[in-house]
Amino acid sequence: MCGIIGFTGNLEAKKVLLGGLQALEYRGYDSAGIAYVDKFGIQTVKTTGKVSNLLEKVEQSNGLDSNCGIGHTRWATHGGVSDTNSHPHSCGNVTIIHNGIIENYHELETELAATGRHPISQTDTEIAAMLFDSLYQGDAVDTIKKAVTKLEGAYAFCILFSDQPGVIYCIRNGSPLVATHATDGSFIASDMVALIDYSKEYFVVPEKHIVTMTADEIVVTTLTGEVIAPKMLYVNWDMTAAKKGGYPHFMLKEIFEQPDSLRNTIMPRIKKGHLPDFSTDNIPDSLYDGINRIIITACGTAMHAGLVGRVLLEKLVRIPVTVEIASEFRYGDPVLDSSTLVITLSQSGETADTLAAIRLAKEKNAKTLSIVNVKGSSIARESDYVLYTHAGPEIAVASTKAYTAQLSCLYLLSFHYALVKGMITEEECANYIGHLQAVIPAIEKTLTLDKTIDEICQSLAKTEDLFFIGRGLDYALSCEGSIKLKEISYIHSEAYAAGELKHGTLSLVTEGIPVISLATQSNVYSKMISNIREVRARGAMVILITNGHLDVEETIYDHHIALTELDDLFAPFTAAIVLQLIAYYTSVHRGLNVDQPRNLAKSVTVE
Ligand code: F6R
């Protein structure tokens, strides 16, 4: 969702704010704006479009001689995309930027009308600015305390008061904020990617605590006025990880980073002679005691990783597993108790529906384990146990390396769980771990197919509809291939369990329609071949993806991609790479903005 940055110190605010907004642009990119404090008061520059548009506008406005300011990239929720609706918003003494949704903004607007305050935009944020202004009598902390009792919904605010130059106040509830004080001053942002140039040390702003930032220090207080010392965290990646590094797009860079992100995620958890070990993650073996059911819940791509996890856990641990879309799960009155383990998956660790799913699970006494990429994120903090994926920052909106890192954690978890429960022997477990390690060189080899895939995608880019089909693990992969293609190429596609096609959907398969057919699983290979023949008989253009060791008849495909040979259970890793490259090159051939597809944003912190 929206990106926030704030700075006060001894650097040029323009440089910090605009640089930060460029780094945060992946979070929201329909408009951008900054407010800065100079000798004339608080000045605002904002515009629709990309941060580059804002840059131009800032260059045109003379001056901007300031060491304190706030900046925002927007992903519209309330009110369309317009200059007026862009942040910052001001009312009287107050100028704010906001990430989140104020749910009771209508009621507040009616109340505030009685004080003579009327919005000029259609945003909930401007109503919040009006609220802060209506409560302000010179004491910012008191104003924020009072405002918090009235605001409902999720928010992260940075607030400037015109009579307090050089001071930025912040508060958050649900929406992310991290902060750091470094030699050049005090910094706050939605995400460390905006601050990594200045510090590797930071803290996650605790919810509903007031942050007061000056050039000299950051003070964090509770709503009752107690000063607290927030827990410091360290970023274990450097600036190069948050830059394109010679690749044309972040997505391609992140696809190619997967051997490393998997190595970083898997290797520290293999100990004791090739057995999985979660002791450094503080996950005790007793986590599995008394569990008779697992629910995996997440959104989008993370949920698709869960579909693969289900197959693994059921096969190896022999425990029933269901996979639920988090936004359905949270309102679905699920049956949960202390014998249920709820596993959530999230790259950002801030996805509102996934977070709500954890809260619901805990309320009903289920045990919770999350697989998360962002350290110290809300989902990580609120879960009983966390397995971090060490994928590094994922900037492209389409998730790639986080997905395969999530898969690797689910594989490790399945092996560990099965071993602890005595479902597999140490020898069998070590054998599985060996196969998992073999995935890394296999992915390296698969990445060399990128030129071949690029060529195939030239024709795919011309289509408006296509299908992905597969069975078992390949069906789970088809769901992922389909969302990836849709989100960045805007081609309509459907993922179908291959056996289900003839129950309705086959009527859509006509001459020339591409059908990306995943056939990596030996146990259903002959069934898949029959399904492929069915679509070919209706004129489909078949792109066949098989595991290296399977025999393939030339008459059943138009294009064939043979994956590096892996044990069938591990083929999702290499298949995922091919599907990611298909989505990537198709989007490139359609001339689209791969990293920032329309209407989407990276971290979905609203429902
Ligand atoms: C698709 C994609 C989304 C996310 C989903 C969950 O490429 O990135 O579907 O997977 O929004 O986000 P996280 O993993 O941050 O909870």
Tab-separated table of N, CA and C in Angstrom, residues 369-516:
chain	number	residue	atom	x	y	z
A	369	LEU	N	1.918	-20.465	13.681
A	369	LEU	CA	3.295	-20.432	13.175
A	369	LEU	C	3.261	-19.623	11.880
A	370	SER	N	4.131	-18.639	11.773
A	370	SER	CA	4.118	-17.879	10.521
A	370	SER	C	5.443	-18.034	9.784
A	371	ILE	N	5.342	-17.992	8.468
A	371	ILE	CA	6.523	-18.031	7.589
A	371	ILE	C	6.550	-16.662	6.912
A	372	VAL	N	7.523	-15.855	7.302
A	372	VAL	CA	7.487	-14.423	6.977
A	372	VAL	C	8.854	-13.970	6.464
A	373	ASN	N	8.845	-12.992	5.561
A	373	ASN	CA	10.123	-12.489	5.038
A	373	ASN	C	10.633	-11.255	5.786
A	374	VAL	N	9.702	-10.399	6.211
A	374	VAL	CA	10.161	-9.138	6.810
A	374	VAL	C	10.270	-9.270	8.333
A	375	LYS	N	11.479	-9.083	8.781
A	375	LYS	CA	11.806	-9.188	10.212
A	375	LYS	C	11.011	-8.185	11.030
A	376	GLY	N	10.499	-8.630	12.153
A	376	GLY	CA	9.837	-7.707	13.078
A	376	GLY	C	8.494	-7.199	12.581
A	377	SER	N	7.989	-7.762	11.453
A	377	SER	CA	6.706	-7.302	10.911
A	377	SER	C	5.564	-7.733	11.840
A	378	SER	N	4.381	-7.187	11.616
A	378	SER	CA	3.256	-7.451	12.523
A	378	SER	C	2.937	-8.947	12.614
A	379	ILE	N	2.921	-9.619	11.449
A	379	ILE	CA	2.568	-11.045	11.463
A	379	ILE	C	3.627	-11.827	12.237
A	380	ALA	N	4.893	-11.464	12.046
A	380	ALA	CA	5.962	-12.155	12.778
A	380	ALA	C	5.806	-11.923	14.282
A	381	ARG	N	5.473	-10.701	14.652
A	381	ARG	CA	5.409	-10.393	16.084
A	381	ARG	C	4.201	-11.033	16.750
A	382	GLU	N	3.122	-11.167	16.001
A	382	GLU	CA	1.907	-11.662	16.655
A	382	GLU	C	1.757	-13.182	16.637
A	383	SER	N	2.605	-13.862	15.893
A	383	SER	CA	2.480	-15.333	15.832
A	383	SER	C	3.220	-15.965	17.007
A	384	ASP	N	2.774	-17.156	17.404
A	384	ASP	CA	3.483	-17.847	18.498
A	384	ASP	C	4.912	-18.165	18.057
A	385	TYR	N	5.066	-18.601	16.817
A	385	TYR	CA	6.394	-18.985	16.314
A	385	TYR	C	6.582	-18.430	14.897
A	386	VAL	N	7.843	-18.142	14.565
A	386	VAL	CA	8.144	-17.595	13.223
A	386	VAL	C	9.280	-18.361	12.582
A	387	LEU	N	9.107	-18.683	11.322
A	387	LEU	CA	10.213	-19.187	10.493
A	387	LEU	C	10.448	-18.087	9.465
A	388	TYR	N	11.592	-17.430	9.532
A	388	TYR	CA	11.852	-16.362	8.560
A	388	TYR	C	12.375	-16.941	7.252
A	389	THR	N	11.820	-16.437	6.139
A	389	THR	CA	12.426	-16.710	4.838
A	389	THR	C	13.520	-15.659	4.688
A	390	HIS	N	14.688	-16.052	4.258
A	390	HIS	CA	15.755	-15.057	4.118
A	390	HIS	C	15.912	-14.701	2.645
A	391	ALA	N	14.828	-14.161	2.079
A	391	ALA	CA	14.832	-13.850	0.641
A	391	ALA	C	15.403	-12.467	0.369
A	392	GLY	N	15.581	-11.649	1.410
A	392	GLY	CA	16.017	-10.274	1.189
A	392	GLY	C	14.837	-9.444	0.694
A	393	PRO	N	15.061	-8.151	0.459
A	393	PRO	CA	13.923	-7.302	0.084
A	393	PRO	C	13.359	-7.699	-1.275
A	394	GLU	N	12.053	-7.802	-1.349
A	394	GLU	CA	11.393	-8.094	-2.635
A	394	GLU	C	10.677	-6.817	-3.058
A	395	ILE	N	11.141	-6.236	-4.146
A	395	ILE	CA	10.653	-4.916	-4.548
A	395	ILE	C	9.588	-5.007	-5.647
A	396	ALA	N	9.783	-5.911	-6.610
A	396	ALA	CA	8.772	-6.058	-7.671
A	396	ALA	C	7.455	-6.445	-7.014
A	397	VAL	N	6.373	-5.903	-7.549
A	397	VAL	CA	5.069	-6.220	-6.955
A	397	VAL	C	4.777	-7.715	-7.069
A	398	ALA	N	5.133	-8.315	-8.201
A	398	ALA	CA	4.892	-9.753	-8.364
A	398	ALA	C	5.913	-10.538	-7.529
A	399	SER	N	5.400	-11.353	-6.654
A	399	SER	CA	6.267	-12.099	-5.742
A	399	SER	C	6.923	-13.284	-6.460
A	400	THR	N	8.223	-13.411	-6.323
A	400	THR	CA	8.927	-14.534	-6.959
A	400	THR	C	9.815	-15.236	-5.941
A	401	LYS	N	10.884	-14.549	-5.496
A	401	LYS	CA	11.824	-15.228	-4.607
A	401	LYS	C	11.203	-15.483	-3.236
A	402	ALA	N	10.223	-14.655	-2.847
A	402	ALA	CA	9.572	-14.919	-1.554
A	402	ALA	C	8.771	-16.222	-1.636
A	403	TYR	N	8.147	-16.455	-2.813
A	403	TYR	CA	7.335	-17.672	-2.997
A	403	TYR	C	8.188	-18.931	-2.862
A	404	THR	N	9.303	-18.983	-3.580
A	404	THR	CA	10.114	-20.211	-3.493
A	404	THR	C	10.757	-20.344	-2.105
A	405	ALA	N	11.061	-19.210	-1.472
A	405	ALA	CA	11.593	-19.293	-0.102
A	405	ALA	C	10.513	-19.827	0.844
A	406	GLN	N	9.267	-19.411	0.611
A	406	GLN	CA	8.161	-19.951	1.426
A	406	GLN	C	8.035	-21.462	1.208
A	407	LEU	N	8.138	-21.864	-0.077
A	407	LEU	CA	8.088	-23.317	-0.357
A	407	LEU	C	9.181	-24.028	0.432
A	408	SER	N	10.393	-23.475	0.413
A	408	SER	CA	11.504	-24.184	1.066
A	408	SER	C	11.250	-24.326	2.566
A	409	CYS	N	10.637	-23.305	3.174
A	409	CYS	CA	10.317	-23.416	4.608
A	409	CYS	C	9.251	-24.490	4.836
A	410	LEU	N	8.275	-24.551	3.937
A	410	LEU	CA	7.231	-25.574	4.093
A	410	LEU	C	7.816	-26.977	3.929
A	411	TYR	N	8.788	-27.132	3.031
A	411	TYR	CA	9.434	-28.435	2.858
A	411	TYR	C	10.202	-28.790	4.131
A	412	LEU	N	10.992	-27.821	4.634
A	412	LEU	CA	11.771	-28.090	5.858
A	412	LEU	C	10.841	-28.449	7.016
A	413	LEU	N	9.755	-27.694	7.099
A	413	LEU	CA	8.798	-27.938	8.185
A	413	LEU	C	8.199	-29.343	8.073
A	414	SER	N	7.844	-29.738	6.864
A	414	SER	CA	7.251	-31.074	6.675
A	414	SER	C	8.246	-32.156	7.076
A	415	PHE	N	9.511	-31.984	6.690
A	415	PHE	CA	10.524	-33.006	7.034
A	415	PHE	C	10.717	-33.046	8.552
A	416	HIS	N	10.802	-31.863	9.145
A	416	HIS	CA	11.038	-31.784	10.593
A	416	HIS	C	9.879	-32.406	11.359
A	417	TYR	N	8.675	-32.026	10.972
A	417	TYR	CA	7.450	-32.497	11.633
A	417	TYR	C	7.367	-34.033	11.503
A	418	ALA	N	7.602	-34.511	10.285
A	418	ALA	CA	7.495	-35.968	10.046
A	418	ALA	C	8.545	-36.717	10.870
A	419	LEU	N	9.714	-36.119	10.988
A	419	LEU	CA	10.790	-36.771	11.760
A	419	LEU	C	10.434	-36.805	13.244
A	420	VAL	N	10.001	-35.653	13.757
A	420	VAL	CA	9.655	-35.567	15.184
A	420	VAL	C	8.504	-36.522	15.508
A	421	LYS	N	7.565	-36.666	14.615
A	421	LYS	CA	6.413	-37.545	14.841
A	421	LYS	C	6.720	-39.001	14.517
A	422	GLY	N	7.926	-39.265	14.086
A	422	GLY	CA	8.309	-40.659	13.792
A	422	GLY	C	7.699	-41.198	12.513
A	423	MET	N	7.269	-40.325	11.635
A	423	MET	CA	6.658	-40.785	10.384
A	423	MET	C	7.730	-41.137	9.349
A	424	ILE	N	8.916	-40.561	9.522
A	424	ILE	CA	10.037	-40.922	8.648
A	424	ILE	C	11.272	-41.158	9.523
A	425	THR	N	12.198	-41.947	9.029
A	425	THR	CA	13.430	-42.203	9.791
A	425	THR	C	14.430	-41.078	9.533
A	426	GLU	N	15.474	-41.041	10.347
A	426	GLU	CA	16.525	-40.027	10.137
A	426	GLU	C	17.129	-40.178	8.750
A	427	GLU	N	17.276	-41.422	8.341
A	427	GLU	CA	17.880	-41.661	7.023
A	427	GLU	C	16.992	-41.106	5.901
A	428	GLU	N	15.686	-41.396	6.037
A	428	GLU	CA	14.753	-40.876	5.017
A	428	GLU	C	14.758	-39.351	5.017
A	429	CYS	N	14.803	-38.804	6.245
A	429	CYS	CA	14.781	-37.343	6.369
A	429	CYS	C	16.024	-36.736	5.697
A	430	ALA	N	17.183	-37.330	5.980
A	430	ALA	CA	18.436	-36.819	5.385
A	430	ALA	C	18.362	-36.919	3.851
A	431	ASN	N	17.692	-37.962	3.379
A	431	ASN	CA	17.526	-38.136	1.942
A	431	ASN	C	16.671	-37.005	1.349
A	432	TYR	N	15.571	-36.682	2.043
A	432	TYR	CA	14.731	-35.561	1.590
A	432	TYR	C	15.531	-34.258	1.588
A	433	ILE	N	16.312	-34.062	2.648
A	433	ILE	CA	17.108	-32.828	2.744
A	433	ILE	C	18.095	-32.759	1.571
A	434	GLY	N	18.667	-33.889	1.224
A	434	GLY	CA	19.583	-33.939	0.073
A	434	GLY	C	18.869	-33.486	-1.199
A	435	HIS	N	17.627	-33.972	-1.376
A	435	HIS	CA	16.845	-33.562	-2.563
A	435	HIS	C	16.572	-32.061	-2.526
A	436	LEU	N	16.302	-31.546	-1.320
A	436	LEU	CA	16.010	-30.111	-1.210
A	436	LEU	C	17.249	-29.280	-1.575
A	437	GLN	N	18.396	-29.741	-1.130
A	437	GLN	CA	19.623	-29.004	-1.484
A	437	GLN	C	19.883	-29.059	-2.992
A	438	ALA	N	19.498	-30.181	-3.595
A	438	ALA	CA	19.725	-30.340	-5.043
A	438	ALA	C	18.889	-29.360	-5.867
A	439	VAL	N	17.852	-28.810	-5.221
A	439	VAL	CA	16.993	-27.840	-5.905
A	439	VAL	C	17.812	-26.613	-6.340
A	440	ILE	N	18.803	-26.238	-5.523
A	440	ILE	CA	19.528	-24.976	-5.796
A	440	ILE	C	20.297	-25.038	-7.127
A	441	PRO	N	21.154	-26.043	-7.348
A	441	PRO	CA	21.793	-26.101	-8.680
A	441	PRO	C	20.786	-26.335	-9.809
A	442	ALA	N	19.698	-27.039	-9.487
A	442	ALA	CA	18.693	-27.281	-10.543
A	442	ALA	C	18.061	-25.956	-10.969
A	443	ILE	N	17.852	-25.070	-10.011
A	443	ILE	CA	17.290	-23.751	-10.356
A	443	ILE	C	18.309	-22.967	-11.178
A	444	GLU	N	19.577	-23.063	-10.784
A	444	GLU	CA	20.608	-22.344	-11.558
A	444	GLU	C	20.556	-22.777	-13.018
A	445	LYS	N	20.374	-24.081	-13.225
A	445	LYS	CA	20.317	-24.602	-14.592
A	445	LYS	C	19.035	-24.140	-15.301
A	446	THR	N	17.950	-24.156	-14.567
A	446	THR	CA	16.667	-23.749	-15.156
A	446	THR	C	16.727	-22.290	-15.621
A	447	LEU	N	17.453	-21.479	-14.875
A	447	LEU	CA	17.548	-20.055	-15.242
A	447	LEU	C	18.229	-19.853	-16.596
A	448	THR	N	19.013	-20.837	-17.020
A	448	THR	CA	19.667	-20.700	-18.334
A	448	THR	C	18.659	-20.860	-19.477
A	449	LEU	N	17.426	-21.267	-19.141
A	449	LEU	CA	16.390	-21.402	-20.183
A	449	LEU	C	15.747	-20.059	-20.525
A	450	ASP	N	16.227	-18.996	-19.902
A	450	ASP	CA	15.471	-17.740	-20.034
A	450	ASP	C	15.342	-17.238	-21.465
A	451	LYS	N	16.352	-17.461	-22.295
A	451	LYS	CA	16.247	-16.977	-23.689
A	451	LYS	C	15.195	-17.787	-24.455
A	452	THR	N	15.184	-19.106	-24.213
A	452	THR	CA	14.174	-19.966	-24.861
A	452	THR	C	12.778	-19.509	-24.461
A	453	ILE	N	12.625	-19.239	-23.180
A	453	ILE	CA	11.299	-18.838	-22.686
A	453	ILE	C	10.919	-17.462	-23.263
A	454	ASP	N	11.898	-16.595	-23.323
A	454	ASP	CA	11.681	-15.273	-23.918
A	454	ASP	C	11.095	-15.431	-25.336
A	455	GLU	N	11.671	-16.338	-26.117
A	455	GLU	CA	11.187	-16.531	-27.506
A	455	GLU	C	9.758	-17.060	-27.526
A	456	ILE	N	9.490	-18.053	-26.659
A	456	ILE	CA	8.134	-18.624	-26.629
A	456	ILE	C	7.119	-17.521	-26.296
A	457	CYS	N	7.529	-16.608	-25.444
A	457	CYS	CA	6.597	-15.581	-24.954
A	457	CYS	C	6.248	-14.531	-26.002
A	458	GLN	N	7.046	-14.473	-27.074
A	458	GLN	CA	6.694	-13.519	-28.134
A	458	GLN	C	5.315	-13.833	-28.683
A	459	SER	N	5.017	-15.129	-28.852
A	459	SER	CA	3.678	-15.451	-29.373
A	459	SER	C	2.631	-15.380	-28.257
A	460	LEU	N	3.022	-15.746	-27.051
A	460	LEU	CA	2.046	-15.675	-25.948
A	460	LEU	C	1.546	-14.255	-25.724
A	461	ALA	N	2.428	-13.292	-25.954
A	461	ALA	CA	2.087	-11.899	-25.671
A	461	ALA	C	0.921	-11.414	-26.518
A	462	LYS	N	0.624	-12.154	-27.621
A	462	LYS	CA	-0.441	-11.686	-28.524
A	462	LYS	C	-1.813	-12.218	-28.100
A	463	THR	N	-1.833	-13.133	-27.145
A	463	THR	CA	-3.108	-13.756	-26.790
A	463	THR	C	-3.851	-12.920	-25.751
A	464	GLU	N	-5.157	-13.127	-25.645
A	464	GLU	CA	-5.912	-12.427	-24.590
A	464	GLU	C	-6.438	-13.397	-23.542
A	465	ASP	N	-6.392	-14.694	-23.826
A	465	ASP	CA	-6.871	-15.706	-22.869
A	465	ASP	C	-5.948	-16.905	-22.927
A	466	LEU	N	-5.729	-17.512	-21.806
A	466	LEU	CA	-5.015	-18.796	-21.840
A	466	LEU	C	-5.302	-19.611	-20.597
A	467	PHE	N	-4.869	-20.855	-20.646
A	467	PHE	CA	-5.110	-21.768	-19.523
A	467	PHE	C	-3.796	-22.348	-19.004
A	468	PHE	N	-3.802	-22.623	-17.706
A	468	PHE	CA	-2.748	-23.422	-17.096
A	468	PHE	C	-3.437	-24.690	-16.603
A	469	ILE	N	-2.870	-25.851	-16.913
A	469	ILE	CA	-3.458	-27.069	-16.362
A	469	ILE	C	-2.380	-27.931	-15.705
A	470	GLY	N	-2.815	-28.705	-14.719
A	470	GLY	CA	-1.901	-29.608	-14.027
A	470	GLY	C	-2.691	-30.464	-13.050
A	471	ARG	N	-2.026	-31.454	-12.501
A	471	ARG	CA	-2.655	-32.316	-11.495
A	471	ARG	C	-1.767	-32.362	-10.264
A	472	GLY	N	-2.375	-32.473	-9.088
A	472	GLY	CA	-1.602	-32.575	-7.845
A	472	GLY	C	-0.744	-31.338	-7.641
A	473	LEU	N	0.554	-31.556	-7.380
A	473	LEU	CA	1.455	-30.415	-7.175
A	473	LEU	C	1.432	-29.478	-8.380
A	474	ASP	N	1.265	-30.050	-9.559
A	474	ASP	CA	1.243	-29.212	-10.764
A	474	ASP	C	-0.002	-28.328	-10.827
A	475	TYR	N	-1.090	-28.765	-10.188
A	475	TYR	CA	-2.278	-27.903	-10.141
A	475	TYR	C	-1.985	-26.705	-9.229
A	476	ALA	N	-1.337	-27.001	-8.079
A	476	ALA	CA	-0.963	-25.904	-7.172
A	476	ALA	C	-0.068	-24.897	-7.903
A	477	LEU	N	0.850	-25.413	-8.701
A	477	LEU	CA	1.757	-24.550	-9.474
A	477	LEU	C	1.003	-23.780	-10.554
A	478	SER	N	-0.003	-24.429	-11.144
A	478	SER	CA	-0.796	-23.763	-12.187
A	478	SER	C	-1.467	-22.518	-11.622
A	479	CYS	N	-1.966	-22.636	-10.377
A	479	CYS	CA	-2.630	-21.474	-9.748
A	479	CYS	C	-1.628	-20.331	-9.651
A	480	GLU	N	-0.404	-20.642	-9.273
A	480	GLU	CA	0.619	-19.612	-9.130
A	480	GLU	C	1.010	-19.032	-10.503
A	481	GLY	N	1.175	-19.931	-11.494
A	481	GLY	CA	1.534	-19.461	-12.845
A	481	GLY	C	0.488	-18.506	-13.382
A	482	SER	N	-0.773	-18.818	-13.095
A	482	SER	CA	-1.870	-18.018	-13.630
A	482	SER	C	-1.921	-16.629	-12.989
A	483	ILE	N	-1.791	-16.574	-11.663
A	483	ILE	CA	-1.847	-15.237	-11.010
A	483	ILE	C	-0.659	-14.390	-11.464
A	484	LYS	N	0.495	-15.011	-11.598
A	484	LYS	CA	1.699	-14.258	-11.980
A	484	LYS	C	1.490	-13.635	-13.354
A	485	LEU	N	0.980	-14.445	-14.284
A	485	LEU	CA	0.779	-13.944	-15.645
A	485	LEU	C	-0.269	-12.832	-15.664
A	486	LYS	N	-1.382	-13.087	-14.960
A	486	LYS	CA	-2.466	-12.095	-14.959
A	486	LYS	C	-1.989	-10.756	-14.439
A	487	GLU	N	-1.288	-10.791	-13.299
A	487	GLU	CA	-1.012	-9.517	-12.629
A	487	GLU	C	-0.052	-8.627	-13.408
A	488	ILE	N	0.856	-9.220	-14.170
A	488	ILE	CA	1.804	-8.323	-14.850
A	488	ILE	C	1.624	-8.248	-16.365
A	489	SER	N	0.862	-9.218	-16.961
A	489	SER	CA	0.693	-9.136	-18.425
A	489	SER	C	-0.723	-8.701	-18.799
A	490	TYR	N	-1.625	-8.700	-17.808
A	490	TYR	CA	-3.039	-8.342	-17.994
A	490	TYR	C	-3.737	-9.287	-18.982
A	491	ILE	N	-3.186	-10.467	-19.168
A	491	ILE	CA	-3.859	-11.471	-20.012
A	491	ILE	C	-4.776	-12.278	-19.104
A	492	HIS	N	-6.000	-12.490	-19.578
A	492	HIS	CA	-6.906	-13.303	-18.769
A	492	HIS	C	-6.443	-14.761	-18.797
A	493	SER	N	-6.332	-15.364	-17.631
A	493	SER	CA	-5.956	-16.785	-17.638
A	493	SER	C	-6.663	-17.515	-16.518
A	494	GLU	N	-6.759	-18.819	-16.676
A	494	GLU	CA	-7.407	-19.662	-15.660
A	494	GLU	C	-6.485	-20.822	-15.351
A	495	ALA	N	-6.452	-21.172	-14.069
A	495	ALA	CA	-5.721	-22.373	-13.684
A	495	ALA	C	-6.750	-23.470	-13.460
A	496	TYR	N	-6.519	-24.586	-14.108
A	496	TYR	CA	-7.483	-25.672	-13.962
A	496	TYR	C	-6.819	-26.977	-13.568
A	497	ALA	N	-7.465	-27.696	-12.668
A	497	ALA	CA	-7.054	-29.070	-12.406
A	497	ALA	C	-7.354	-29.805	-13.708
A	498	ALA	N	-6.356	-30.446	-14.284
A	498	ALA	CA	-6.509	-30.961	-15.652
A	498	ALA	C	-7.717	-31.890	-15.795
A	499	GLY	N	-8.011	-32.646	-14.752
A	499	GLY	CA	-9.128	-33.592	-14.827
A	499	GLY	C	-10.479	-32.904	-14.782
A	500	GLU	N	-10.499	-31.649	-14.412
A	500	GLU	CA	-11.749	-30.915	-14.224
A	500	GLU	C	-12.186	-30.180	-15.497
A	501	LEU	N	-11.256	-30.064	-16.435
A	501	LEU	CA	-11.517	-29.287	-17.653
A	501	LEU	C	-12.799	-29.696	-18.364
A	502	LYS	N	-12.968	-31.002	-18.476
A	502	LYS	CA	-14.078	-31.470	-19.302
A	502	LYS	C	-15.423	-31.323	-18.585
A	503	HIS	N	-15.403	-30.792	-17.355
A	503	HIS	CA	-16.664	-30.581	-16.638
A	503	HIS	C	-17.199	-29.176	-16.865
A	504	GLY	N	-16.819	-28.580	-17.933
A	504	GLY	CA	-17.374	-27.263	-18.258
A	504	GLY	C	-16.415	-26.409	-19.066
A	505	THR	N	-15.206	-26.265	-18.567
A	505	THR	CA	-14.282	-25.275	-19.133
A	505	THR	C	-13.742	-25.630	-20.510
A	506	LEU	N	-13.763	-26.900	-20.847
A	506	LEU	CA	-13.224	-27.308	-22.144
A	506	LEU	C	-13.930	-26.569	-23.288
A	507	SER	N	-15.152	-26.106	-23.020
A	507	SER	CA	-15.880	-25.385	-24.077
A	507	SER	C	-15.165	-24.079	-24.447
A	508	LEU	N	-14.290	-23.603	-23.592
A	508	LEU	CA	-13.561	-22.362	-23.889
A	508	LEU	C	-12.282	-22.609	-24.680
A	509	VAL	N	-11.911	-23.875	-24.792
A	509	VAL	CA	-10.657	-24.178	-25.503
A	509	VAL	C	-10.945	-24.240	-27.003
A	510	THR	N	-10.407	-23.275	-27.727
A	510	THR	CA	-10.668	-23.190	-29.167
A	510	THR	C	-9.340	-23.110	-29.917
A	511	GLU	N	-9.409	-23.056	-31.219
A	511	GLU	CA	-8.233	-23.036	-32.087
A	511	GLU	C	-7.205	-21.979	-31.636
A	512	GLY	N	-6.011	-22.400	-31.379
A	512	GLY	CA	-4.907	-21.459	-31.117
A	512	GLY	C	-4.776	-20.998	-29.682
A	513	ILE	N	-5.714	-21.357	-28.810
A	513	ILE	CA	-5.625	-20.846	-27.427
A	513	ILE	C	-4.452	-21.519	-26.703
A	514	PRO	N	-3.596	-20.750	-26.076
A	514	PRO	CA	-2.463	-21.390	-25.402
A	514	PRO	C	-2.899	-22.130	-24.129
A	515	VAL	N	-2.388	-23.323	-23.967
A	515	VAL	CA	-2.617	-24.090	-22.733
A	515	VAL	C	-1.245	-24.479	-22.190
A	516	ILE	N	-0.887	-23.867	-21.089
A	516	ILE	CA	0.399	-24.190	-20.467
A	516	ILE	C	0.162	-25.402	-19.582
